[in-house]
Each structure stands twice: as C-alpha cells, then as structure tokens.
Amino acid sequence: MPRIVVLGAGFAGLWAAIGAARKADEIGPRAREVEILVVDRNPYHNIRVRNYEVDLSEAAIPLTRLLDPVGVKHIAAEVEAIDPAGQQVVVATDGRRETLSYDRLVLTLGSELVRPAISGLAAHSFDVDTYQAAVKLDEHLAALGKREPSDARATVVVVGAGFTGIEVAAEMPARLDRAGVAGKRRIILVDPHAPIGSAMGAHGQPVISEALLSLDVEARCGVKVNAVDGSGITLSSGEFIPTETVVWCAGMRPSPLAGTLSGEHDGHGRLVVDEFMRAKGLANVLANVFAAGDIACRMLGHAHATVMSCQFARPMGRYAGYNVVADLFGEPLLPLDIDWYVTVLDLGSWGALYTEGWDRKVRTTGAAAKVTKQTINRERIYPPRSGSRADLFAAAEPSVQRPPKTQT
Ligand SMILES: Cc1cc2nc3c(=O)[nH]c(=O)nc-3n(C[C@H](O)[C@H](O)[C@H](O)COP(=O)(O)OP(=O)(O)OC[C@H]3O[C@@H](n4cnc5c(N)ncnc54)[C@H](O)[C@@H]3O)c2cc1C
C-alpha cells in the first residue's frame, strides 16, 4: 500500500492531508488504498493566528475531529530527521525513535520564532508562537491579577513590532482587564526600527500610530534588548524597565528541518517549490517531496513570493494535497496561482486595519476592519467542525478563495 506522509498539521499540513484524501477519493478504487499519515508534535490543529487573543478556547482543535472522518491517520511525534534519498523520516515519541518510510512526502512544518541568545531571555520571557506558549502567557497574566500591585506587575513589554508584536500589544489592555490587573498599567512596544508599523506602508503606519496612542501603548524605537531578568528588561539605550511580563515577538524563521535538506532555498531558508508545490532543485533526489506553507516559498509572477501567512499556507496546502496524490497515481497536476494579497491587522479594542495589495493601500480601518478580522479569525480560516466527511472534502477543494469581504 503506498504511503503519503504529511509532516505538520498547521494551516498547510491539515489541508494537504484532507486535500490528499479528497483527491484519492475522487480517483476512485485504485487510489483509495493509499495510506495518508500526518505527524505533528501536537494532537491538535492550532489556529495559530489567534494565539494573541484574549480568549484561547477555540484556538486548538483535536486532530481526531478533523482527520478521522476522512480516514487520515495521525500520530503525535517530534520529527527529528528527513532522508529524501532513503524516502524516510525519523520521528520520536516519548524518547522512542521510529523510522517511517514513504512514497511521497509533504513538508508542512511551518515556522518558528527566532530566539536570540540574549541574557535571561529564555528563562524570563513569554511568546505566542505556539498554542502552548499562548496558554502559558494566559496563565501568567491570570496569576498577575492575584498578586500585590507593583510597577513590575502592571507593566508589559512586547519586543518586536512586526504584525504579531503589534497585535499582542494592542490586545494587552483587554487581557489585563480580564486578568484583573487594574489601575495604572503600562504596555511598551520595543523595536530596533522606527516608526512602529512602518512595514504596513506609508498609509497604514499612521493608522497604527493612532490606534496604539488611543490604547496608551508606549513605543521605544531604535533600541534593542540587552538583558531580561525576573525583575525587568534592560534596553540598549541603558533604560531599565521593571516588568514581570516580557513577550518576545521578534522574528520568524522556517522550520530548522528545511535547512537540513538540499534543494533550492530562498533568502529566508525556505524551500523553493514549483507551481505544483514540488520542492525544486536536485529533482532526482527531491522528486517525491512536496512542501507548502511557511516552510516553502513559491514565486507569484516575477516580483513577489508567497509570504509566511495563513493566507498562502492554506491554498498551498490544498494544492500540495491534491498534487501529491495526482503525482502518485499518474494524473495531471494542478498549478497554484494566487493573484491577490491583503493584510488585516488586529488593533485591539480600537479596531483593525485592512490593507490591499503589495503596496498596502488602506481599504478599511477601525470597527469596519475589525468585523473583517473577526470573520477571518473565527470563521474563514476554520476547518468545518461538523465531523462530516463531505464538509471536509468540500473545504479541501483545490481552489483559491477570493479576498475577505470589507464592511462599510
Ligand atoms: C500570533 C500570530 C499571529 C499571526 N497572525 C497572522 C495573520 O493575521 N494573518 C496571517 O496570514 N498569518 C498570521 N500569522 C502567521 C501564520 O500563523 C502562519 O503563517 C501559519 O501558521 C503558517 O502555516 P503552516 O502550516 O505553514 O505552519 P504552522 O501553522 O506553524 O504549522 C506547522 C505545524 O508543524 C508542527 N511542527 C513543527 N515542527 C515540528 C517537528 N519538528 N515535529 C513535529 N511537528 C512539528 C507544529 O506543531 C505545527 O502544527 C500569525 C502567526 C502568529 C504566531
């Protein structure tokens, strides 16, 4: 029985696995015997983009609910090594190693936060990179609410003012409210570049400034972090900020396993894939390897490549799933083309910012953009949870959604 192994059950991996099952079903009896096996270190699908939110209760969905109805197997294990020449991967569960062979591999191990070797950072900081990390921050904030008032208790320092850092900082007033950290609070966003939000373009940046000002989020621009300890954070300017809560949001990189493979990589270390999501370069060795999501890079026309975002990860996953089965059974592959790009940035109780295009034209702001953001985070990117095979297959169709609707 041929086996397809999908590594990772995030936005790309989940849809690659369901998309593969869908295509096998479509081909009919000769393909139905294919085994599709998903390996992820967690037994759930994390709606990772929600990890900064006040309420995490819907941010992790058991894989059993999503994969069992479509006959996809899954194991919770750490992927340790990939051997494309031998067509096998090494995985570990509770320290026990196992080698899994495959006929086709889909690499969807995503990305991870960059954690530089700053003194005290690992021991004294939080992040929202994974569901577990988000829950840890949540529990910490809840515990803060029960402690004696102090400046350090009432101060949150968010490091890195990329999209995630801005969303974490903007959501923090609501999170502190919920945790019962009342009175005078300080939320400080630290970034080596100025001004905060410049990545959102000349039109979007002032919107972010206005929102952060109204939320009382302070900025420290043009500085780096020298050290973190249990009492606070020291910046390269020499400033020491007493705090019990440092949230590290600076930098993302593809899964380190991408770097262990030969083949073509982009400047971020992502595996370059062709229009069918096949890993490019050294075709003889990697012919059986597909990749999608944050670990992969696909050129869109000549000027732009996919960015690490669920907007690209989900369709890349659906096409990788379709194509890996089509490839295995000698059917034509489907090329992926995505002709739009938008960004919808959450700005907490102020609202949100919706920009369109690579030049980030502002489409909507404030409450109108927030409706779009909530629709994306709570509906659009969710897999059907009905447990219905037909619903899951319908959602895994290899197609590209149109951009999210705007509100007026
Ligand atoms: C707080 C936050 C907010 C974000 N907001 C947005 C947003 O608004 N819009 C947007 O488009 N994008 C956003 N992103 C980015 C988005 O979440 C990613 O682009 C998306 O998750 C990529 O999907 P993926 O499937 O490639 O990777 P992931 O979703 O990261 O999935 C990878 C999977 O692989 C598993 N895995 C990794 N390594 C191993 C291993 N060695 N062994 C076993 N399992 C492993 C992980 O457990 C995970 O389930 C945000 C990210 C964060 C953290």
Coordinates of C-alpha atoms and ligand atoms in Angstrom, one line a residue:
M1 CA 0.0 0.0 0.0
P2 CA 1.6 3.4 -1.0
R3 CA 2.1 5.8 1.9
I4 CA 2.0 9.6 1.9
V5 CA 3.5 11.2 5.0
V6 CA 2.5 14.8 5.8
L7 CA 4.8 16.4 8.4
G8 CA 2.9 19.1 10.3
A9 CA -0.8 19.7 10.9
G10 CA -0.9 23.5 10.8
F11 CA -2.7 25.5 8.1
A12 CA -0.8 23.9 5.3
G13 CA -0.5 20.4 6.6
L14 CA -4.1 20.0 7.7
W15 CA -5.3 21.0 4.3
A16 CA -2.7 19.0 2.5
A17 CA -3.8 15.9 4.3
I18 CA -7.5 16.4 3.8
G19 CA -6.9 17.5 0.2
A20 CA -4.9 14.3 -0.4
A21 CA -7.8 12.2 1.0
R22 CA -10.2 14.1 -1.2
K23 CA -8.2 13.5 -4.3
A24 CA -7.7 9.8 -3.5
D25 CA -11.5 9.5 -3.1
E26 CA -12.0 11.3 -6.4
I27 CA -9.6 9.0 -8.3
G28 CA -11.6 6.0 -7.1
P29 CA -10.9 2.4 -6.1
R30 CA -7.2 2.2 -7.3
A31 CA -6.3 5.2 -5.1
R32 CA -8.5 4.5 -2.1
E33 CA -6.0 2.1 -0.6
V34 CA -3.3 4.9 -0.2
E35 CA -2.3 5.5 3.4
I36 CA -2.1 9.1 4.4
L37 CA -0.3 9.7 7.7
V38 CA 0.1 13.0 9.5
V39 CA 2.9 13.6 12.0
D40 CA 2.7 16.6 14.4
R41 CA 4.2 17.1 17.8
N42 CA 0.7 18.0 19.0
P43 CA -2.5 16.1 18.7
Y44 CA -4.4 19.3 17.7
H45 CA -4.6 21.9 14.9
N46 CA -3.7 25.2 16.3
I47 CA -5.4 28.3 14.8
R48 CA -2.1 29.9 15.3
V49 CA -3.1 33.4 14.2
R50 CA -5.4 33.6 17.3
N51 CA -2.6 32.9 19.8
Y52 CA -2.5 36.6 20.8
E53 CA -6.2 36.9 21.6
V54 CA -7.9 37.3 25.0
D55 CA -9.9 34.0 24.6
L56 CA -7.9 30.9 23.5
S57 CA -10.7 28.5 24.0
E58 CA -11.3 27.9 20.2
A59 CA -7.6 28.1 19.2
A60 CA -6.8 24.3 19.3
I61 CA -9.0 21.7 17.6
P62 CA -8.3 18.0 18.2
L63 CA -7.0 16.3 15.0
T64 CA -9.2 13.4 15.7
R65 CA -12.2 15.6 14.9
L66 CA -10.8 16.7 11.6
L67 CA -8.8 13.7 10.2
D68 CA -10.7 10.6 11.4
P69 CA -13.8 11.4 9.4
V70 CA -11.7 11.4 6.2
G71 CA -9.7 8.3 7.0
V72 CA -6.3 10.1 7.5
K73 CA -4.1 8.6 10.2
H74 CA -2.2 10.9 12.6
I75 CA 0.4 10.4 15.3
A76 CA 1.8 12.9 17.8
A77 CA 5.6 12.7 17.5
E78 CA 8.6 15.0 17.0
V79 CA 10.0 15.0 13.5
E80 CA 13.8 14.7 14.0
A81 CA 15.2 14.0 10.6
I82 CA 14.2 13.7 6.9
D83 CA 16.1 11.5 4.5
P84 CA 14.8 12.2 1.0
A85 CA 17.3 9.8 -0.7
G86 CA 16.1 6.9 1.5
Q87 CA 12.5 8.1 1.4
Q88 CA 12.1 8.0 5.2
V89 CA 11.7 10.2 8.2
V90 CA 12.8 9.7 11.8
V91 CA 10.2 10.6 14.4
A92 CA 10.3 10.4 18.2
T93 CA 7.6 9.9 20.8
D94 CA 8.5 9.9 24.5
G95 CA 12.1 9.4 23.5
R96 CA 11.3 6.3 21.4
R97 CA 12.6 6.7 17.8
E98 CA 10.8 5.3 14.8
T99 CA 11.6 5.4 11.1
L100 CA 8.7 5.9 8.8
S101 CA 9.1 5.2 5.1
Y102 CA 7.1 7.0 2.5
D103 CA 6.3 7.0 -1.2
R104 CA 5.6 10.8 -1.2
L105 CA 6.3 13.4 1.5
V106 CA 4.6 16.7 2.1
L107 CA 6.6 19.0 4.2
T108 CA 4.5 21.5 6.2
L109 CA 6.5 22.0 9.4
G110 CA 5.8 25.8 9.3
S111 CA 7.9 28.4 11.0
E112 CA 9.1 29.3 14.5
L113 CA 10.0 32.3 16.5
V114 CA 13.7 33.3 16.4
R115 CA 15.1 33.3 19.9
P116 CA 18.5 35.0 20.1
A117 CA 21.0 34.3 22.8
I118 CA 20.1 37.4 25.0
S119 CA 20.9 37.0 28.6
G120 CA 17.8 35.9 30.5
L121 CA 15.5 35.8 27.5
A122 CA 14.8 32.1 27.5
A123 CA 14.1 32.0 31.2
H124 CA 12.2 35.2 31.7
S125 CA 10.1 35.8 28.6
F126 CA 6.8 34.7 27.1
D127 CA 5.6 34.4 23.5
V128 CA 2.6 33.5 21.4
D129 CA 4.3 31.4 18.8
T130 CA 2.5 28.2 19.7
Y131 CA -0.7 27.3 21.5
Q132 CA 1.2 26.0 24.5
A133 CA 3.2 29.3 24.7
A134 CA 0.0 31.3 24.4
V135 CA -1.6 29.3 27.2
K136 CA 1.5 29.8 29.4
L137 CA 1.2 33.6 28.9
D138 CA -2.5 33.5 29.6
E139 CA -1.9 31.6 32.9
H140 CA 0.9 34.1 33.8
L141 CA -1.4 37.0 33.3
A142 CA -4.2 35.4 35.3
A143 CA -1.6 34.9 38.2
L144 CA -0.5 38.5 37.9
G145 CA -4.1 39.6 38.7
K146 CA -3.8 37.9 42.1
R147 CA -0.5 39.4 43.1
E148 CA 0.1 42.6 45.1
P149 CA 0.2 45.7 43.0
S150 CA 3.6 46.9 41.8
D151 CA 5.1 48.7 38.8
A152 CA 6.6 45.5 37.5
R153 CA 3.2 43.7 37.8
A154 CA 1.4 46.4 35.9
T155 CA 3.9 46.7 33.1
V156 CA 4.0 44.5 29.9
V157 CA 6.9 44.9 27.5
V158 CA 6.4 43.5 24.0
V159 CA 9.5 43.1 21.9
G160 CA 9.3 43.2 18.2
A161 CA 6.8 45.5 16.4
G162 CA 6.1 43.3 13.4
F163 CA 2.5 42.3 12.8
T164 CA 2.4 39.8 15.8
G165 CA 4.0 42.2 18.2
I166 CA 1.5 45.0 17.3
E167 CA -1.4 42.6 17.7
V168 CA -0.1 41.4 21.1
A169 CA 0.4 44.9 22.4
A170 CA -3.0 46.1 21.1
E171 CA -4.8 43.2 22.7
M172 CA -3.0 43.5 26.0
P173 CA -5.3 46.1 27.6
A174 CA -8.2 43.7 27.2
R175 CA -6.1 40.8 28.5
L176 CA -5.0 42.8 31.6
D177 CA -8.7 43.7 32.2
R178 CA -9.7 40.1 32.1
A179 CA -6.8 39.1 34.4
G180 CA -7.9 41.7 36.9
V181 CA -4.7 43.8 36.6
A182 CA -6.5 47.1 37.3
G183 CA -5.2 50.7 37.9
K184 CA -2.4 52.4 36.1
R185 CA -0.8 50.0 33.6
R186 CA 1.9 50.3 31.1
I187 CA 2.3 48.5 27.8
I188 CA 5.5 49.2 26.0
L189 CA 6.4 48.1 22.5
V190 CA 10.1 47.9 21.7
D191 CA 11.6 47.7 18.3
P192 CA 15.0 48.5 16.7
H193 CA 13.3 50.3 13.8
A194 CA 11.2 53.4 13.7
P195 CA 8.4 54.3 13.3
I196 CA 6.3 51.4 14.7
G197 CA 4.2 49.9 12.0
S198 CA 6.3 51.1 9.0
A199 CA 6.0 47.7 7.4
M200 CA 2.3 48.4 6.9
G201 CA 3.3 51.2 4.4
A202 CA 3.0 54.9 4.3
H203 CA -0.8 54.9 4.5
G204 CA -1.2 52.2 7.1
Q205 CA 1.5 53.3 9.5
P206 CA -0.3 56.5 10.8
V207 CA -3.4 54.3 11.4
I208 CA -1.3 52.0 13.6
S209 CA 0.1 55.0 15.5
E210 CA -3.3 56.4 16.1
A211 CA -4.6 53.1 17.4
L212 CA -1.6 52.5 19.7
L213 CA -1.9 56.0 21.0
S214 CA -5.5 55.6 21.9
L215 CA -4.7 52.3 23.6
D216 CA -2.0 54.0 25.6
V217 CA 0.7 51.7 24.2
E218 CA 4.1 53.4 24.6
A219 CA 6.9 52.9 22.0
R220 CA 10.6 52.5 22.4
C221 CA 12.1 52.7 18.9
G222 CA 15.7 52.4 17.7
V223 CA 16.6 50.2 20.7
K224 CA 17.4 46.5 21.2
V225 CA 17.2 44.3 24.2
N226 CA 20.4 43.8 26.2
A227 CA 19.1 41.5 29.0
V228 CA 16.0 40.2 30.7
D229 CA 15.7 39.0 34.3
G230 CA 13.0 38.3 36.8
S231 CA 12.7 42.0 37.8
G232 CA 12.7 43.6 34.3
I233 CA 14.3 44.3 31.0
T234 CA 17.4 46.3 30.1
L235 CA 17.4 48.1 26.7
S236 CA 20.4 49.1 24.6
S237 CA 19.7 52.7 25.5
G238 CA 20.5 51.8 29.1
E239 CA 16.9 52.1 30.2
F240 CA 15.8 49.5 32.7
I241 CA 12.0 48.8 32.7
P242 CA 10.7 47.0 35.8
T243 CA 8.3 44.3 34.5
E244 CA 7.2 40.8 35.2
T245 CA 6.0 40.2 31.7
V246 CA 8.2 40.4 28.6
V247 CA 6.6 39.0 25.4
W248 CA 9.1 38.2 22.7
C249 CA 7.7 38.6 19.2
A250 CA 10.9 39.4 17.2
G251 CA 11.5 37.4 14.0
M252 CA 10.2 34.3 12.4
R253 CA 12.2 31.6 10.5
P254 CA 11.2 28.4 8.7
S255 CA 11.4 25.1 10.5
P256 CA 15.1 24.3 11.0
L257 CA 14.5 21.0 9.2
A258 CA 14.3 22.9 5.9
G259 CA 18.0 23.7 6.3
T260 CA 18.9 20.0 6.6
L261 CA 17.7 19.4 3.0
S262 CA 19.5 20.1 -0.2
G263 CA 17.5 21.6 -2.9
E264 CA 16.7 25.3 -3.6
H265 CA 16.2 27.7 -0.7
D266 CA 15.2 31.4 -0.7
G267 CA 16.9 34.1 1.4
H268 CA 14.9 33.1 4.5
G269 CA 15.9 29.5 4.3
R270 CA 12.5 28.3 2.9
L271 CA 12.4 25.5 0.4
V272 CA 11.5 26.8 -3.1
V273 CA 8.6 25.0 -4.7
D274 CA 7.3 25.0 -8.2
E275 CA 3.7 25.8 -9.2
F276 CA 2.7 22.2 -8.1
M277 CA 4.3 22.6 -4.7
R278 CA 7.1 20.2 -5.6
A279 CA 10.4 21.1 -3.8
K280 CA 12.7 22.5 -6.5
G281 CA 16.4 21.7 -7.2
L282 CA 18.1 18.3 -7.3
A283 CA 14.9 16.9 -8.8
N284 CA 16.2 13.4 -8.8
V285 CA 16.5 13.3 -5.1
L286 CA 13.6 15.5 -4.1
A287 CA 11.1 14.5 -6.8
N288 CA 8.9 12.8 -4.2
V289 CA 8.9 15.8 -1.8
F290 CA 6.2 18.5 -1.8
A291 CA 6.2 21.5 0.5
A292 CA 3.7 24.1 1.5
G293 CA 3.1 26.9 4.0
D294 CA 5.8 28.8 5.9
I295 CA 8.5 26.3 5.2
A296 CA 8.0 26.8 1.4
C297 CA 8.4 29.7 -1.0
R298 CA 6.6 30.0 -4.3
M299 CA 7.2 32.8 -6.7
L300 CA 4.0 34.6 -7.7
G301 CA 4.8 36.2 -11.1
H302 CA 8.2 37.8 -11.2
A303 CA 8.0 40.3 -8.4
H304 CA 6.6 38.6 -5.3
A305 CA 6.9 35.4 -3.4
T306 CA 4.4 33.9 -1.0
V307 CA 4.8 35.3 2.5
M308 CA 4.7 33.3 5.7
S309 CA 1.0 33.7 6.4
C310 CA -2.1 31.5 6.6
Q311 CA -3.5 33.4 3.6
F312 CA -0.9 31.5 1.5
A313 CA -0.4 28.4 3.7
R314 CA -4.0 27.2 3.3
P315 CA -4.2 27.2 -0.5
M316 CA -0.6 25.9 -0.8
G317 CA -1.7 23.0 1.4
R318 CA -4.8 22.2 -0.6
Y319 CA -2.8 22.1 -3.8
A320 CA 0.0 20.1 -2.3
G321 CA -2.5 17.5 -1.1
Y322 CA -4.2 17.3 -4.5
N323 CA -0.9 17.1 -6.4
V324 CA 0.8 14.6 -4.2
V325 CA -1.9 12.1 -4.9
A326 CA -2.2 13.1 -8.5
D327 CA 1.5 12.6 -8.9
L328 CA 1.5 9.2 -7.2
F329 CA -1.3 7.9 -9.4
G330 CA -0.1 9.4 -12.7
E331 CA -2.8 12.1 -13.0
P332 CA -2.3 15.7 -14.2
L333 CA -1.1 18.1 -11.6
L334 CA -2.9 21.5 -10.8
P335 CA -0.8 24.7 -10.8
L336 CA -1.4 27.1 -8.0
D337 CA -1.7 30.8 -8.8
I338 CA -2.7 33.4 -6.2
D339 CA -3.4 36.9 -7.6
W340 CA -4.2 38.9 -4.5
Y341 CA -2.6 39.8 -1.2
V342 CA -4.2 41.6 1.7
T343 CA -3.3 42.2 5.4
V344 CA -5.8 42.6 8.2
L345 CA -4.1 43.7 11.4
D346 CA -5.9 43.5 14.7
L347 CA -5.6 46.7 16.7
G348 CA -7.5 45.5 19.9
S349 CA -10.5 47.5 21.1
W350 CA -9.5 50.3 18.6
G351 CA -10.5 48.1 15.7
A352 CA -8.3 46.8 12.9
L353 CA -6.5 47.9 9.7
Y354 CA -7.3 46.2 6.3
T355 CA -4.8 46.9 3.5
E356 CA -4.9 45.6 0.0
G357 CA -2.1 44.7 -2.5
W358 CA 1.6 44.5 -2.2
D359 CA 1.7 48.3 -1.9
R360 CA -0.7 48.1 1.1
K361 CA -3.5 50.5 0.1
V362 CA -5.7 51.1 3.1
R363 CA -9.2 49.7 2.5
T364 CA -10.9 50.0 5.9
T365 CA -9.9 50.8 9.4
G366 CA -11.4 50.8 12.9
A367 CA -14.6 48.9 13.7
A368 CA -15.3 48.1 10.0
A369 CA -11.9 46.4 9.6
K370 CA -12.4 44.6 12.9
V371 CA -15.5 42.9 11.6
T372 CA -13.4 41.5 8.7
K373 CA -10.6 40.5 11.1
Q374 CA -13.1 38.6 13.4
T375 CA -14.7 36.9 10.4
I376 CA -11.3 35.7 9.3
N377 CA -10.1 34.6 12.7
R378 CA -13.4 33.0 13.8
E379 CA -14.9 31.6 10.6
R380 CA -12.9 31.9 7.3
I381 CA -9.8 30.0 8.3
Y382 CA -11.6 27.3 10.4
P383 CA -12.0 23.8 9.1
P384 CA -15.6 22.5 9.3
R385 CA -16.1 21.1 12.8
S386 CA -19.3 19.2 11.9
G387 CA -17.4 15.9 11.7
S388 CA -18.8 15.5 8.2
R389 CA -16.6 13.9 5.5
A390 CA -18.5 15.7 2.8
D391 CA -18.0 19.1 4.5
L392 CA -14.2 18.5 5.0
F393 CA -13.8 17.4 1.4
A394 CA -15.7 20.4 0.1
A395 CA -13.4 22.7 2.1
A396 CA -10.3 21.0 0.8
E397 CA -11.1 21.7 -2.9
P398 CA -8.0 22.9 -4.7
S399 CA -9.1 26.5 -5.3
V400 CA -8.1 29.9 -4.1
Q401 CA -10.7 31.9 -2.0
R402 CA -11.4 35.4 -3.0
P403 CA -10.2 38.2 -0.7
P404 CA -12.1 38.7 2.6
K405 CA -15.2 41.0 2.3
T406 CA -14.9 44.5 3.5
Q407 CA -17.5 46.3 5.7
T408 CA -18.6 49.8 5.3
Ligands
LIG1 C1 0.3 35.3 17.0 C2 0.4 35.1 15.5 C3 -0.5 35.8 14.7 C4 -0.5 35.6 13.3 N1 -1.3 36.4 12.5 C5 -1.4 36.1 11.2 C6 -2.4 36.8 10.5 O1 -3.1 37.7 11.0 N2 -2.5 36.5 9.1 C7 -1.7 35.6 8.6 O2 -1.9 35.3 7.4 N3 -0.8 34.9 9.3 C8 -0.6 35.2 10.6 N4 0.3 34.5 11.3 C9 1.2 33.5 10.6 C10 0.5 32.2 10.4 O3 0.1 31.7 11.7 C11 1.5 31.2 9.7 O4 1.9 31.8 8.5 C12 0.8 29.9 9.5 O5 0.5 29.3 10.7 C13 1.7 29.0 8.6 O6 1.0 27.8 8.5 P1 2.0 26.5 8.4 O7 1.0 25.3 8.2 O8 3.0 26.6 7.3 O9 2.7 26.4 9.8 P2 2.1 26.2 11.2 O10 0.8 26.7 11.3 O11 3.2 26.7 12.1 O12 2.1 24.6 11.4 C14 3.3 23.8 11.5 C15 2.9 22.6 12.3 O13 4.1 21.8 12.3 C16 4.3 21.3 13.6 N5 5.7 21.0 13.8 C17 6.7 21.9 13.5 N6 7.9 21.4 13.7 C18 7.7 20.1 14.1 C19 8.5 19.0 14.4 N7 9.9 19.0 14.4 N8 7.9 17.8 14.7 C20 6.6 17.7 14.8 N9 5.7 18.7 14.5 C21 6.3 19.9 14.1 C22 3.7 22.3 14.5 O14 3.3 21.7 15.8 C23 2.5 22.9 13.7 O15 1.3 22.2 14.0 C24 0.4 34.7 12.7 C25 1.3 33.9 13.5 C26 1.3 34.1 14.9 C27 2.2 33.3 15.7

